[in-house]
mmCIF file of C-alpha atoms and ligand atoms in Angstrom:
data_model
loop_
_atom_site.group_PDB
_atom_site.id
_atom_site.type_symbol
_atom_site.label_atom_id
_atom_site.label_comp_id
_atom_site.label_asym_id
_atom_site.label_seq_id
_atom_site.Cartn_x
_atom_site.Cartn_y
_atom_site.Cartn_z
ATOM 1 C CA UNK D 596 -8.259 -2.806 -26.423
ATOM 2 C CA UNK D 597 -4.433 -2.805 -26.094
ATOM 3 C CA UNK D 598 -3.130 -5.224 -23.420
ATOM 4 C CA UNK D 599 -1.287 -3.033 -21.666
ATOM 5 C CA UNK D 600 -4.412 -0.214 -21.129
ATOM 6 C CA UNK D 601 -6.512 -3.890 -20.088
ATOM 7 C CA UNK D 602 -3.740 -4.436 -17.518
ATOM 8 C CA UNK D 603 -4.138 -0.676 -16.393
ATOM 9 C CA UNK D 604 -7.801 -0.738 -16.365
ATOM 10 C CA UNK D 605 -8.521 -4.053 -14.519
ATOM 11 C CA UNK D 606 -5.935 -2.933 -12.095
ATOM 12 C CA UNK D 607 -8.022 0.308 -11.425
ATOM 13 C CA UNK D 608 -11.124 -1.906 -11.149
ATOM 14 C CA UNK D 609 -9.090 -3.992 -8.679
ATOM 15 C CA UNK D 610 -9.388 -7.049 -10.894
ATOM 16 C CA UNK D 611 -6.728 -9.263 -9.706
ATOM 17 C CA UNK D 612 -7.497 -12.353 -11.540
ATOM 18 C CA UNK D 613 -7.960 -10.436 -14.741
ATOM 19 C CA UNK D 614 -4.874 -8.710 -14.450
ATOM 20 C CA UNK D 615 -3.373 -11.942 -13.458
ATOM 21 C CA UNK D 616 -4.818 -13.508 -16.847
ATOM 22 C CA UNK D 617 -3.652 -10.099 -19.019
ATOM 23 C CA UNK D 618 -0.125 -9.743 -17.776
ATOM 24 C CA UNK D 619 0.416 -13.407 -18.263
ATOM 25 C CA UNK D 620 -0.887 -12.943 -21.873
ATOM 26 C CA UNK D 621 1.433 -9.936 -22.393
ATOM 27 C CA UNK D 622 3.987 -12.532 -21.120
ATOM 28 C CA UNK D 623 3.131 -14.858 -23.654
ATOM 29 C CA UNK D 624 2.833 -12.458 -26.450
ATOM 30 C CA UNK D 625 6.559 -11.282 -25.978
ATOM 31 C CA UNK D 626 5.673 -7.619 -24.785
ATOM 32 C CA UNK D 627 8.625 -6.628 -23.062
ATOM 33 C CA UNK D 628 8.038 -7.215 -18.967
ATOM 34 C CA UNK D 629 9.627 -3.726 -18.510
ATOM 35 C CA UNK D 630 6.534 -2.036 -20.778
ATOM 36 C CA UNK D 631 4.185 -4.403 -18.489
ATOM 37 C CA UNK D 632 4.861 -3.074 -15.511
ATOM 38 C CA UNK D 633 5.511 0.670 -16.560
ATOM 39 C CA UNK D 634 2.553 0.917 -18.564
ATOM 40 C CA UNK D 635 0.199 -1.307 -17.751
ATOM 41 C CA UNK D 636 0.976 -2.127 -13.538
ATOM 42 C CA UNK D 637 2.118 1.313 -12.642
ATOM 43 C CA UNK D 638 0.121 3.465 -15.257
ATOM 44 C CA UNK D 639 -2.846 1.962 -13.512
ATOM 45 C CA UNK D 640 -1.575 2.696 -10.100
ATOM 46 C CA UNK D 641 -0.595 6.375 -10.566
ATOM 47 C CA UNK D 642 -4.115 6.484 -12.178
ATOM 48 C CA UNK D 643 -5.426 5.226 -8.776
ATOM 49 C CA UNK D 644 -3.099 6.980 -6.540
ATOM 50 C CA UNK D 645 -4.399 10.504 -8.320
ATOM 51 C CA UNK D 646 -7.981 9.485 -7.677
ATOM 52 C CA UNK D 647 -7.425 8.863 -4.223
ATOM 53 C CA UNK D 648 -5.566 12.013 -3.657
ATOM 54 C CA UNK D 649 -8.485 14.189 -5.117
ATOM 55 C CA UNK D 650 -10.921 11.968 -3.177
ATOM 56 C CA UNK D 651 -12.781 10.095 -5.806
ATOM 57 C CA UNK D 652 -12.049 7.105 -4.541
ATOM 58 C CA UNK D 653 -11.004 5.711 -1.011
ATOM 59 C CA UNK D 654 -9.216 3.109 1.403
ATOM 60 C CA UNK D 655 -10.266 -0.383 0.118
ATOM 61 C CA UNK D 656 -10.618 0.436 -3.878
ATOM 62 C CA UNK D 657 -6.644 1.098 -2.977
ATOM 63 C CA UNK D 658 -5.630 -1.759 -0.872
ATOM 64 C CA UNK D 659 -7.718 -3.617 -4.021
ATOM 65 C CA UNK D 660 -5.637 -2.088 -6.840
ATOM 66 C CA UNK D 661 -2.821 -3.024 -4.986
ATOM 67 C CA UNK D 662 -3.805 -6.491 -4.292
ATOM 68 C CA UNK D 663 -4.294 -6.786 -8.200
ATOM 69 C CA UNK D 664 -0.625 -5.150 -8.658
ATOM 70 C CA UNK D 665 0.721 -7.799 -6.837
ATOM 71 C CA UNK D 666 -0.959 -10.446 -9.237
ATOM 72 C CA UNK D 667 0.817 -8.710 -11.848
ATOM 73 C CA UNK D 668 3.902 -8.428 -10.265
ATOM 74 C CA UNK D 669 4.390 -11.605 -9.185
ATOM 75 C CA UNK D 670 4.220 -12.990 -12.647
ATOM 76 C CA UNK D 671 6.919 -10.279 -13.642
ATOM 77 C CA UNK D 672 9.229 -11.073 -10.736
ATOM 78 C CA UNK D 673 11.068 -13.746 -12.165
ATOM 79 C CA UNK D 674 11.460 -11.930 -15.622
ATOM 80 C CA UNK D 675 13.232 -8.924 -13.745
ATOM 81 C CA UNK D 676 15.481 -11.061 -11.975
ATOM 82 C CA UNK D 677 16.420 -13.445 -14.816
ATOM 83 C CA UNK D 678 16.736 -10.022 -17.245
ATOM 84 C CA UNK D 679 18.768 -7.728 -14.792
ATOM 85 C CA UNK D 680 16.352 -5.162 -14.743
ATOM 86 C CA UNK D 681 17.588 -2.892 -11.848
ATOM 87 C CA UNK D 682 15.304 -1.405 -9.549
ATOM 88 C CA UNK D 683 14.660 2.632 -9.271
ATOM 89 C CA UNK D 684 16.504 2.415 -5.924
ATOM 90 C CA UNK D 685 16.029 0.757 -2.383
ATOM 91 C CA UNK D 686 14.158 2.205 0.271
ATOM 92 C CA UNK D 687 13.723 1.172 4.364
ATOM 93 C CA UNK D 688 10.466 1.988 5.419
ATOM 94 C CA UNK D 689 8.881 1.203 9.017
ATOM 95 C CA UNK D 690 6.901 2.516 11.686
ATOM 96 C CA UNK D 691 8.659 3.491 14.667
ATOM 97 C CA UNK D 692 9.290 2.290 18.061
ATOM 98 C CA UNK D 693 6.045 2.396 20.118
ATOM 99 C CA UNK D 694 3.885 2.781 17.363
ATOM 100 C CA UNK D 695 2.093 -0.100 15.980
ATOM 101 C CA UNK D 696 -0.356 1.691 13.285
ATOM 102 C CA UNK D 697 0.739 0.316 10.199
ATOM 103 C CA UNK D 698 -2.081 0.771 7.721
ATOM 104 C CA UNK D 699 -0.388 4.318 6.209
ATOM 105 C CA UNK D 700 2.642 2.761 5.990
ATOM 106 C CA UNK D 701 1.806 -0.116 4.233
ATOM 107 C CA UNK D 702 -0.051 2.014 1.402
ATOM 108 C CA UNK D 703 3.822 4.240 1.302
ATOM 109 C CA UNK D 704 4.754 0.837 0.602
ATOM 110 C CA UNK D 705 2.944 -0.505 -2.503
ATOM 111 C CA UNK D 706 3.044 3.217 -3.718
ATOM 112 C CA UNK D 707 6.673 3.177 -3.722
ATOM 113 C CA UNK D 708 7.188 -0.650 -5.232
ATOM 114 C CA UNK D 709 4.293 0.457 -7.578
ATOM 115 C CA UNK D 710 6.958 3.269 -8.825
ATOM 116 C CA UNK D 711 9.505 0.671 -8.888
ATOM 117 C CA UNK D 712 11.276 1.055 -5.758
ATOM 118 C CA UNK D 713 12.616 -2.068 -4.053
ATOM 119 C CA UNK D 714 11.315 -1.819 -0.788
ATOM 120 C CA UNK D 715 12.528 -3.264 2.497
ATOM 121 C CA UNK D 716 9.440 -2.923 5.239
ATOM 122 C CA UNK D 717 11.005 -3.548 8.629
ATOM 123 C CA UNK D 718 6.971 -3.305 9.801
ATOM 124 C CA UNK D 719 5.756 -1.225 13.080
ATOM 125 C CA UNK D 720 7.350 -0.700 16.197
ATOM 126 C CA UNK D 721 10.953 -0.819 14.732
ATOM 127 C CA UNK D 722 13.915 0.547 17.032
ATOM 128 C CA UNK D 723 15.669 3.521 15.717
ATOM 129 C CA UNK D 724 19.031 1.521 15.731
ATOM 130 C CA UNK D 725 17.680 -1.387 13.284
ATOM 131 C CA UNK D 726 16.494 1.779 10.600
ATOM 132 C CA UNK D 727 20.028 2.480 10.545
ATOM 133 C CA UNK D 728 21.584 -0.554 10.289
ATOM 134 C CA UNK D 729 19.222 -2.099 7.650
ATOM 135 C CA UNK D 730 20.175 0.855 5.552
ATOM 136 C CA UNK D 731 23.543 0.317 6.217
ATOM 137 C CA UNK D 732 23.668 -3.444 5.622
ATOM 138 C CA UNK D 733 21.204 -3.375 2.147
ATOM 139 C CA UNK D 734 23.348 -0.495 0.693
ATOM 140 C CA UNK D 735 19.685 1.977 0.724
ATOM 141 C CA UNK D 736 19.995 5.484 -0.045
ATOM 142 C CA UNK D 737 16.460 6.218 1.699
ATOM 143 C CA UNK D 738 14.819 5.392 5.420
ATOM 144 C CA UNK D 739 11.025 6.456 5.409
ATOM 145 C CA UNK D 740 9.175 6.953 8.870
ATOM 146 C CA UNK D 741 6.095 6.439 9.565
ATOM 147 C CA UNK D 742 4.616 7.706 13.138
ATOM 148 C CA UNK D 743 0.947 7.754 14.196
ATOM 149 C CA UNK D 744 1.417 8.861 17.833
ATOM 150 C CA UNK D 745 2.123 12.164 18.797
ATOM 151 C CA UNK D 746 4.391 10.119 21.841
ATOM 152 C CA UNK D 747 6.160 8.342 19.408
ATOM 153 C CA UNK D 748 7.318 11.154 17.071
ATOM 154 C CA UNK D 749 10.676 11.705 18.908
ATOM 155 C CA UNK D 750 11.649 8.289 17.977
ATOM 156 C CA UNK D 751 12.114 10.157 14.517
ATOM 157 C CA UNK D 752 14.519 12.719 15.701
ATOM 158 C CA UNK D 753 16.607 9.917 17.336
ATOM 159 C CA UNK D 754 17.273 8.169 13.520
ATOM 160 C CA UNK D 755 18.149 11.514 12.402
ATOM 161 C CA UNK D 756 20.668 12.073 15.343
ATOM 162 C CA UNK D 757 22.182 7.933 14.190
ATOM 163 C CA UNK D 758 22.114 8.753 10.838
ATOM 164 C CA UNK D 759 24.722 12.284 11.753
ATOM 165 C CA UNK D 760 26.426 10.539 14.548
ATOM 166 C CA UNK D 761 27.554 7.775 12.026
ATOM 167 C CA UNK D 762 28.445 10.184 9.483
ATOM 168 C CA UNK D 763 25.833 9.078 6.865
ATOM 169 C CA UNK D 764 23.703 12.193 6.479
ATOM 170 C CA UNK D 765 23.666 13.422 2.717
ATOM 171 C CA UNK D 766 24.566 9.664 1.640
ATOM 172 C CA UNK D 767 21.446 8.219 3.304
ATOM 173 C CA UNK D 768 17.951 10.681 3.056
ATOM 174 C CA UNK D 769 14.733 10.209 5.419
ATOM 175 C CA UNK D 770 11.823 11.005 4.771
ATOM 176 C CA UNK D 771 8.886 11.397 7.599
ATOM 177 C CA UNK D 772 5.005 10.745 7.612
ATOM 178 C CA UNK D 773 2.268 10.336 9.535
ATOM 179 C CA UNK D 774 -1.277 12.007 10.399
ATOM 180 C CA UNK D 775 0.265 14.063 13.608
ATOM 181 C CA UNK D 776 3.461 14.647 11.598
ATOM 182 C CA UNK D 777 4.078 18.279 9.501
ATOM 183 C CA UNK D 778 6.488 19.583 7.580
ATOM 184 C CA UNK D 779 7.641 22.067 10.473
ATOM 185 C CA UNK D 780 8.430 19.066 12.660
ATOM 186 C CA UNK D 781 10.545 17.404 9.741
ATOM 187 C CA UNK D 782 12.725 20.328 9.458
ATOM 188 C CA UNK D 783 12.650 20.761 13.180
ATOM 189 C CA UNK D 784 14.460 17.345 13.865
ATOM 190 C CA UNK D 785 16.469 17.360 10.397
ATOM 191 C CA UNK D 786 14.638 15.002 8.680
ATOM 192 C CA UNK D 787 15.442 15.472 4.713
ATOM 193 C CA UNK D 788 11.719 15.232 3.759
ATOM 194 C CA UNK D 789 8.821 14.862 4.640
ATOM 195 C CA UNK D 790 5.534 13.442 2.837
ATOM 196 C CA UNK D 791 1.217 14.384 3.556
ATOM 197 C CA UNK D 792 0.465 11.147 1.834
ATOM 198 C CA UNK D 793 1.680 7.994 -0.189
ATOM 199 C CA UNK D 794 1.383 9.428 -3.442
ATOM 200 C CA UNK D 795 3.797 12.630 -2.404
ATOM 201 C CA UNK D 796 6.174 9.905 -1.006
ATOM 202 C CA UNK D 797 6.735 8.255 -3.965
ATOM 203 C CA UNK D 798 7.480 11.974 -5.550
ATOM 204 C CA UNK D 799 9.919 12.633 -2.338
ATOM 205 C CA UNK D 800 11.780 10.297 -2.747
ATOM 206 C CA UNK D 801 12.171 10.452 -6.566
ATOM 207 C CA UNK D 802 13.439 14.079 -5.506
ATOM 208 C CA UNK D 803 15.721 12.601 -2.546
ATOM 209 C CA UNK D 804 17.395 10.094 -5.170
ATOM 210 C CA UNK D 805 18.276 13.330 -7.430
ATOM 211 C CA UNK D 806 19.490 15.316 -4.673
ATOM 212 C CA UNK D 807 23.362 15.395 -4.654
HETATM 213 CO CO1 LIG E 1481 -4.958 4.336 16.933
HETATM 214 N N1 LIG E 1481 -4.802 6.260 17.352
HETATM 215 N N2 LIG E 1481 -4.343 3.896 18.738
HETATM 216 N N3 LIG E 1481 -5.249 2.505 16.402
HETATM 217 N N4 LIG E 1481 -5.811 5.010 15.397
HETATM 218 C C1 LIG E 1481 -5.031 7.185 16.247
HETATM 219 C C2 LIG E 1481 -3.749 7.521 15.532
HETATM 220 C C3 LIG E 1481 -5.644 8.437 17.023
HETATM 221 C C4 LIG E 1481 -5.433 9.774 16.306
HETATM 222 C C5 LIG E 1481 -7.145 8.171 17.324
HETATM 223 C C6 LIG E 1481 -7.763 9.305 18.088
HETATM 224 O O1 LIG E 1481 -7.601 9.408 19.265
HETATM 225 N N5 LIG E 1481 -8.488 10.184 17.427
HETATM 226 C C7 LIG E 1481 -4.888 8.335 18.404
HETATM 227 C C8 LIG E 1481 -3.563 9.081 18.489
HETATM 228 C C9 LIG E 1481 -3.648 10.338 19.338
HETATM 229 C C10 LIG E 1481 -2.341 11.023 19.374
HETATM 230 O O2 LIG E 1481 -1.293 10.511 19.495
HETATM 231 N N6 LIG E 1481 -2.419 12.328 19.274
HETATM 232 C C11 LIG E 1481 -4.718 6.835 18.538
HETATM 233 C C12 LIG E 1481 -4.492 6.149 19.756
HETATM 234 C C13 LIG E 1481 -4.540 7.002 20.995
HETATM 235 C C14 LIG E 1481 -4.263 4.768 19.824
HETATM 236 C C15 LIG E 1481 -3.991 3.915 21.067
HETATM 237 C C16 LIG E 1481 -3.050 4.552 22.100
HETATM 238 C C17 LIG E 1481 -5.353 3.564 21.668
HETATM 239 C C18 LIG E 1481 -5.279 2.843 22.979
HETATM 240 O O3 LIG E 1481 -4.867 1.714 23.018
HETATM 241 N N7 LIG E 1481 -5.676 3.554 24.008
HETATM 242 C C19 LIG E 1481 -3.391 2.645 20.486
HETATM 243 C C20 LIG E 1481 -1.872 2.741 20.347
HETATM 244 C C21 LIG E 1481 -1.244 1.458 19.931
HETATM 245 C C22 LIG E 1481 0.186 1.668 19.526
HETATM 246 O O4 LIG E 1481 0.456 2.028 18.408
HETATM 247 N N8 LIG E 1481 1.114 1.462 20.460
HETATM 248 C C23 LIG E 1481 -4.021 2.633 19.127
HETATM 249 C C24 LIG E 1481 -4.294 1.466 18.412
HETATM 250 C C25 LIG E 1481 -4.893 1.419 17.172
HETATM 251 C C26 LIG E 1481 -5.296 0.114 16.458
HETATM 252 C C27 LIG E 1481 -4.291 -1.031 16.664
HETATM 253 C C28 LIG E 1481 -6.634 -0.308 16.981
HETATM 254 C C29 LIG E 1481 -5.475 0.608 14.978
HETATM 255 C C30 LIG E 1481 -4.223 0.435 14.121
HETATM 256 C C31 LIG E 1481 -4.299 -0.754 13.174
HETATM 257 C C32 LIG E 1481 -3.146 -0.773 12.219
HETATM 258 O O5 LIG E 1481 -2.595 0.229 11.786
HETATM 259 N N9 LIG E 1481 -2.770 -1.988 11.829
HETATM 260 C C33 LIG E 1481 -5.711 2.098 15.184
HETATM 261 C C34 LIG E 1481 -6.283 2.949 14.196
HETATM 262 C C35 LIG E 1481 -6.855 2.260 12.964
HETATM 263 C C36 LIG E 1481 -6.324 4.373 14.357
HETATM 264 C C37 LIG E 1481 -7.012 5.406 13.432
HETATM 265 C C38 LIG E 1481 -8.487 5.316 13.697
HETATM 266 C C39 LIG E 1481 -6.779 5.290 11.941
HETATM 267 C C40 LIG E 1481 -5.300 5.252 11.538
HETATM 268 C C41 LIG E 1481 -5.182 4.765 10.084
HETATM 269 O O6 LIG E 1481 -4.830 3.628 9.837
HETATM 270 N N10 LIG E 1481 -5.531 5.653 9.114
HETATM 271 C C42 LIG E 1481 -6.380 6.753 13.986
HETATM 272 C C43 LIG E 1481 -7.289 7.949 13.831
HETATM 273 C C44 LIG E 1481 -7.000 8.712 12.573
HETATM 274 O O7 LIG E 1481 -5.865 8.829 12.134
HETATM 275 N N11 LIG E 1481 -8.012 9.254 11.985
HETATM 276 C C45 LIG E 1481 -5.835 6.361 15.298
HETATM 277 C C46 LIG E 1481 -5.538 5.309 7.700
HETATM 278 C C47 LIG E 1481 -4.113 5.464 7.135
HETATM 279 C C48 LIG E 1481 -4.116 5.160 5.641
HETATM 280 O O8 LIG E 1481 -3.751 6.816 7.305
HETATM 281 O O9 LIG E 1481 -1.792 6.203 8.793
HETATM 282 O O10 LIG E 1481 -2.500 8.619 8.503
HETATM 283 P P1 LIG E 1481 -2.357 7.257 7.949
HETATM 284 O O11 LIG E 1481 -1.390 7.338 6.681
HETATM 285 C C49 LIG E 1481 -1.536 8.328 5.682
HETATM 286 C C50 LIG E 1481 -0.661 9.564 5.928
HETATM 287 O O12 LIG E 1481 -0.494 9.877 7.277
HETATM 288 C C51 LIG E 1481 0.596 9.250 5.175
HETATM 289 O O13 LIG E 1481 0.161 8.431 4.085
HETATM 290 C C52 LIG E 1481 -1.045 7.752 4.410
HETATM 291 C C53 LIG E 1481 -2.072 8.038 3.326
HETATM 292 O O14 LIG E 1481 -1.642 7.794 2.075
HETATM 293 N N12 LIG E 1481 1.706 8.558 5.825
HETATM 294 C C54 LIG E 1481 2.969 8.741 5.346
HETATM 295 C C55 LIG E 1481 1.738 7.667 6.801
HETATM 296 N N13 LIG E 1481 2.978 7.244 7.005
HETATM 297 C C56 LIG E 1481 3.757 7.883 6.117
HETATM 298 C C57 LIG E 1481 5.141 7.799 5.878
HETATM 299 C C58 LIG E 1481 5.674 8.597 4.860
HETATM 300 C C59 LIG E 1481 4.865 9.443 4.129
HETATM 301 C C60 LIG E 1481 3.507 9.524 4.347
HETATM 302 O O15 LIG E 1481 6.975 8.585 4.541
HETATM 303 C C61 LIG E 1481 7.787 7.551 4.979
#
């Protein structure tokens, strides 16, 4: 079998020491670390973020994949950083203030890095003021939200309100998510987007980034 489709495979399986072993053979073979991780690393995880959407597959064989991503990924790290390669964009994500479910968020994490998205994870119970200013201060186009509390939703509305007062809105998009959170309530606070799950994040914010 090709490399690449092993890499893609054992990923699905949630192999991480085989991908580990492929991607370092890829490595060694010359194939270019860009094809690695578009092909094999994130072939396999839009393979396994489609399954989990249409329920063939759940939780864990997820957080597995994306353990074995990482395997790959770390071996590619370097390479990116010693080539150039630029990232797809940066994105802030966190949960907010109050809220200290994480789990969702975490999985709109490794989707987005698994799309190639640098991603700076500020973790749960993050003040509206620090979303802002990490944007600010790392030059990111994109804040994502993630609330799990109906009493903690406001704190969504009150980045929104920073992000006008300072002038940024257009230049820097959020996006919102969250079981108790719906597309009504995005629009209702001003929120540019807002995403059901981590695989329609990943294709929000591909649509944010192209929005002028
Ligand atoms: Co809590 N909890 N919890 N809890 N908890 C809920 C949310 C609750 C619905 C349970 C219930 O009563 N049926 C309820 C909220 C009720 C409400 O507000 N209406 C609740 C409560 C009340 C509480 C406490 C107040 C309980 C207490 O102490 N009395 C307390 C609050 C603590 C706090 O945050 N301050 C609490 C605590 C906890 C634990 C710490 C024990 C634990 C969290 C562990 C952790 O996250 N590290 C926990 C858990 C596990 C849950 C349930 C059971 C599961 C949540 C979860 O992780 N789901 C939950 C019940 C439920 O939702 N069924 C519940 C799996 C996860 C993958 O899904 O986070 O929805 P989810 O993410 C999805 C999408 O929503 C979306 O993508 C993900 C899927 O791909 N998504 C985004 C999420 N963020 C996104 C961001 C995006 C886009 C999409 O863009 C940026």
């Amino acid at each position: 079998m090709d490399i690449l489709k092993e890499i893609s495979e054992c990923l699905q399986q949630g192999d991480d020491q085989k991908v580990f072993a492929f991607t370092k053979q890829a490595i060694e073979e010359k194939v270019p670390p860009k094809e690695i991780l578009e092909c094999g690393l994130i072939g396999g995880m839009n393979i396994i973020g489609e399954k989990y959407r249409a329920f063939e597959i759940f939780l864990p064989d997820v957080l597995m994949a994306a353990k074995a991503m990482y395997a790959g990924m770390d071996l590619l790290k370097p390479l990116f950083i010693k080539e150039g390669i630029p990232t797809v964009g940066k994105v802030v994500i966190g949960t907010v203030q109050g809220d200290l479910h994480d789990l969702g968020k975490n999985l709109v994490g490794i989707m987005l890095k698994g799309a190639g998205f640098e991603v700076i994870d500020l973790g749960n119970n993050v003040p509206p003021e620090r979303f802002v200013e990490t944007a600010k201060k790392e030059g990111a186009y994109v804040i994502g939200m993630s609330a799990l509390l109906t009493t903690t939703m406001p704190v969504m509305k009150r980045v929104v309100d920073l992000v006008k007062e300072e002038g940024l809105s257009g230049r820097i998009k959020i996006i919102i998510g969250g079981a108790p959170v719906t597309e009504e309530f995005a629009q209702k606070i001003g929120a540019d987007a807002y995403a059901y799950d981590s695989v329609d994040a990943v294709e929000s914010v591909k649509k944010l980034l192209k929005k002028p």
